[in-house]
GROMACS .gro file of C-alpha atoms in nm:
model
  186
    1MET     CA    1   3.351   9.070  13.981
    2LYS     CA    2   3.323   9.297  14.304
    3ARG     CA    3   3.300   9.006  14.492
    4TRP     CA    4   3.679   8.946  14.473
    5ALA     CA    5   3.792   9.280  14.431
    6TRP     CA    6   3.829   9.265  14.800
    7LEU     CA    7   4.101   9.013  14.788
    8TRP     CA    8   4.306   9.242  14.557
    9LEU     CA    9   4.292   9.489  14.846
   10LEU     CA   10   4.462   9.258  15.021
   11TRP     CA   11   4.722   9.211  14.871
   12TRP     CA   12   4.829   9.646  14.773
   13PRO     CA   13   4.932   9.717  15.067
   14LEU     CA   14   5.218   9.338  15.037
   15GLY     CA   15   5.339   9.535  14.703
   16LEU     CA   16   5.359   9.824  14.866
   17SER     CA   17   5.617   9.725  15.120
   18ALA     CA   18   5.810   9.469  14.877
   19ALA     CA   19   5.877   9.788  14.663
   20ASP     CA   20   5.929  10.024  14.997
   21GLU     CA   21   6.160   9.687  15.067
   22ALA     CA   22   6.344   9.727  14.760
   23LEU     CA   23   6.402  10.043  14.769
   24ASP     CA   24   6.539  10.072  15.173
   25GLN     CA   25   6.802   9.783  15.010
   26VAL     CA   26   6.925   9.978  14.739
   27MET     CA   27   6.947  10.286  14.960
   28ARG     CA   28   7.172  10.111  15.182
   29ALA     CA   29   7.387   9.953  14.899
   30LEU     CA   30   7.422  10.300  14.789
   31ALA     CA   31   7.542  10.457  15.146
   32ALA     CA   32   7.809  10.188  15.175
   33VAL     CA   33   7.983  10.320  14.832
   34PRO     CA   34   8.254  10.574  14.994
   35THR     CA   35   8.316  10.732  14.678
   36VAL     CA   36   8.238  10.713  14.289
   37LYS     CA   37   8.439  10.832  13.967
   38ALA     CA   38   8.257  10.762  13.671
   39VAL     CA   39   8.287  10.922  13.331
   40PHE     CA   40   7.894  11.043  13.164
   41ARG     CA   41   7.766  11.127  12.841
   42GLU     CA   42   7.505  11.351  12.831
   43GLU     CA   43   7.185  11.401  12.532
   44LYS     CA   44   6.990  11.692  12.597
   45THR     CA   45   6.675  11.750  12.340
   46LEU     CA   46   6.572  12.104  12.333
   47ALA     CA   47   6.270  12.215  12.141
   48ILE     CA   48   6.451  12.490  12.001
   49LEU     CA   49   6.711  12.273  11.868
   50GLN     CA   50   6.706  12.122  11.539
   51GLU     CA   51   6.958  11.829  11.698
   52PRO     CA   52   7.042  11.702  12.076
   53LEU     CA   53   7.342  11.822  12.215
   54VAL     CA   54   7.608  11.604  12.351
   55SER     CA   55   7.847  11.658  12.600
   56SER     CA   56   8.102  11.437  12.806
   57GLY     CA   57   8.285  11.447  13.118
   58VAL     CA   58   8.392  11.343  13.471
   59LEU     CA   59   8.177  11.255  13.763
   60THR     CA   60   8.312  11.171  14.143
   61TYR     CA   61   8.132  11.175  14.388
   62ARG     CA   62   8.288  11.172  14.764
   63ALA     CA   63   8.047  11.047  15.084
   64PRO     CA   64   7.832  11.222  15.234
   65ALA     CA   65   7.789  11.521  15.015
   66TYR     CA   66   8.042  11.568  14.760
   67LEU     CA   67   7.961  11.560  14.395
   68ARG     CA   68   8.131  11.699  14.073
   69LYS     CA   69   8.033  11.725  13.738
   70GLN     CA   70   8.357  11.820  13.530
   71THR     CA   71   8.206  11.849  13.178
   72LEU     CA   72   8.491  11.855  12.912
   73ARG     CA   73   8.348  11.837  12.580
   74PRO     CA   74   8.255  12.022  12.370
   75GLN     CA   75   8.354  12.287  12.624
   76PRO     CA   76   8.488  12.280  12.948
   77GLU     CA   77   8.231  12.331  13.272
   78GLU     CA   78   8.220  12.233  13.620
   79TYR     CA   79   7.953  12.233  13.859
   80GLU     CA   80   8.083  12.092  14.215
   81ALA     CA   81   7.815  12.094  14.542
   82ASP     CA   82   8.013  12.025  14.819
   83GLU     CA   83   7.794  12.052  15.188
   84HIS     CA   84   7.548  12.336  15.109
   85TRP     CA   85   7.781  12.552  14.850
   86LEU     CA   86   7.746  12.500  14.481
   87THR     CA   87   8.030  12.639  14.259
   88VAL     CA   88   7.963  12.685  13.918
   89GLU     CA   89   8.243  12.749  13.651
   90THR     CA   90   8.207  12.860  13.295
   91PRO     CA   91   8.448  12.988  13.001
   92THR     CA   92   8.162  13.270  12.996
   93ASP     CA   93   8.069  13.348  13.360
   94GLY     CA   94   8.349  13.210  13.520
   95ARG     CA   95   8.329  13.091  13.847
   96ARG     CA   96   8.052  13.176  14.082
   97GLN     CA   97   7.904  13.016  14.421
   98PHE     CA   98   7.573  12.974  14.584
   99ASP     CA   99   7.488  12.875  14.904
  100LEU     CA  100   7.181  12.654  14.840
  101ASN     CA  101   6.994  12.745  15.130
  102GLY     CA  102   6.978  13.061  14.948
  103TYR     CA  103   6.818  12.873  14.621
  104PRO     CA  104   6.554  12.665  14.722
  105GLN     CA  105   6.552  12.565  14.346
  106LEU     CA  106   6.847  12.463  14.298
  107ARG     CA  107   6.904  12.202  14.535
  108PRO     CA  108   6.680  11.969  14.448
  109PHE     CA  109   6.840  11.977  14.110
  110VAL     CA  110   7.167  11.856  14.333
  111GLU     CA  111   6.996  11.649  14.596
  112ALA     CA  112   6.856  11.428  14.326
  113ILE     CA  113   7.200  11.302  14.233
  114ARG     CA  114   7.362  11.371  14.551
  115ALA     CA  115   7.110  11.198  14.812
  116THR     CA  116   7.005  10.904  14.561
  117GLN     CA  117   7.421  10.855  14.564
  118ALA     CA  118   7.440  10.889  14.939
  119GLY     CA  119   7.163  10.651  15.046
  120ASP     CA  120   6.962  10.922  15.141
  121ARG     CA  121   6.597  10.844  15.138
  122ALA     CA  122   6.504  11.097  15.360
  123THR     CA  123   6.642  11.398  15.186
  124LEU     CA  124   6.538  11.240  14.836
  125GLU     CA  125   6.199  11.252  15.018
  126ARG     CA  126   6.206  11.621  15.144
  127HIS     CA  127   6.203  11.748  14.781
  128TYR     CA  128   6.032  11.488  14.566
  129ARG     CA  129   5.801  11.174  14.556
  130LEU     CA  130   5.950  10.883  14.508
  131ASP     CA  131   5.831  10.607  14.307
  132PHE     CA  132   6.035  10.252  14.295
  133GLN     CA  133   6.048   9.986  14.023
  134GLY     CA  134   6.261   9.682  13.996
  135THR     CA  135   6.438   9.492  14.223
  136PRO     CA  136   6.759   9.583  14.391
  137ALA     CA  137   6.901   9.433  14.122
  138GLU     CA  138   6.833   9.654  13.850
  139TRP     CA  139   6.585   9.928  13.941
  140SER     CA  140   6.462  10.221  13.817
  141LEU     CA  141   6.334  10.581  14.078
  142ARG     CA  142   6.113  10.843  13.968
  143LEU     CA  143   6.151  11.151  14.141
  144THR     CA  144   5.820  11.383  14.104
  145PRO     CA  145   5.890  11.731  14.286
  146ARG     CA  146   5.711  11.808  14.602
  147GLU     CA  147   5.714  12.193  14.519
  148PRO     CA  148   5.477  12.325  14.353
  149GLY     CA  149   5.698  12.630  14.237
  150PHE     CA  150   5.962  12.362  14.151
  151ALA     CA  151   5.728  12.115  13.928
  152ARG     CA  152   5.612  12.422  13.685
  153TYR     CA  153   5.986  12.351  13.559
  154LEU     CA  154   6.033  12.024  13.644
  155THR     CA  155   5.835  11.736  13.587
  156ALA     CA  156   6.050  11.450  13.670
  157ILE     CA  157   6.349  11.269  13.733
  158VAL     CA  158   6.441  10.958  13.690
  159ILE     CA  159   6.729  10.758  13.814
  160ARG     CA  160   6.819  10.399  13.626
  161GLY     CA  161   7.068  10.210  13.893
  162ARG     CA  162   7.183   9.839  13.944
  163ALA     CA  163   7.313   9.734  14.279
  164ALA     CA  164   7.498  10.067  14.375
  165TRP     CA  165   7.512  10.192  14.065
  166ILE     CA  166   7.353  10.467  13.920
  167ASP     CA  167   7.345  10.430  13.538
  168SER     CA  168   7.143  10.665  13.398
  169VAL     CA  169   6.992  11.005  13.529
  170GLU     CA  170   6.700  11.124  13.285
  171THR     CA  171   6.550  11.483  13.334
  172LEU     CA  172   6.208  11.530  13.230
  173GLU     CA  173   6.101  11.925  13.185
  174ALA     CA  174   5.738  12.055  13.191
  175ASP     CA  175   5.845  12.224  12.891
  176GLY     CA  176   5.905  11.905  12.662
  177ASP     CA  177   6.275  11.916  12.652
  178ARG     CA  178   6.459  11.604  12.831
  179SER     CA  179   6.840  11.517  12.912
  180LEU     CA  180   6.961  11.195  12.911
  181MET     CA  181   7.294  11.131  13.139
  182THR     CA  182   7.435  10.761  13.117
  183VAL     CA  183   7.755  10.667  13.360
  184SER     CA  184   8.005  10.427  13.327
  185PRO     CA  185   8.273  10.318  13.513
  186ARG     CA  186   8.600  10.485  13.465
   0.00000   0.00000   0.00000
């Protein structure tokens, strides 16, 4: 068996470069999309709750750095990331703005979706280790935090898509909580 093991090693770099090339193709396809309007449904499964929390709303993306998540149900809530600013508006706390440069724990969450939609692989790699599976036609990208302080809260974010469309974003938290957001064209 050991005699043939060296053959497997010869194929290993080819396998990596094929996934790497497929990821580059997906990033180029996503980067070519100037705007996205979509509806979402999000289901959050939390250990402290008997049943999942379900919400729905609208996602808007404009290249290269504008992302808005507007929750319409069960209660209105809005997150808007534009360049380095994150604006959060809720019925209970009103409108608040955060400079993402001053909140390093927020930026990776924002960039997981925004940089993926922008096809910005360099930004993704700054915050996450990337594990690409599939083909450019149907793919999955697992983002594992690089920063140990961030990894204490987040295990991974798994983004699934087809060509230049993101179908879902699954967030796996370190405490076992999970959310799955599915995205459909509007």
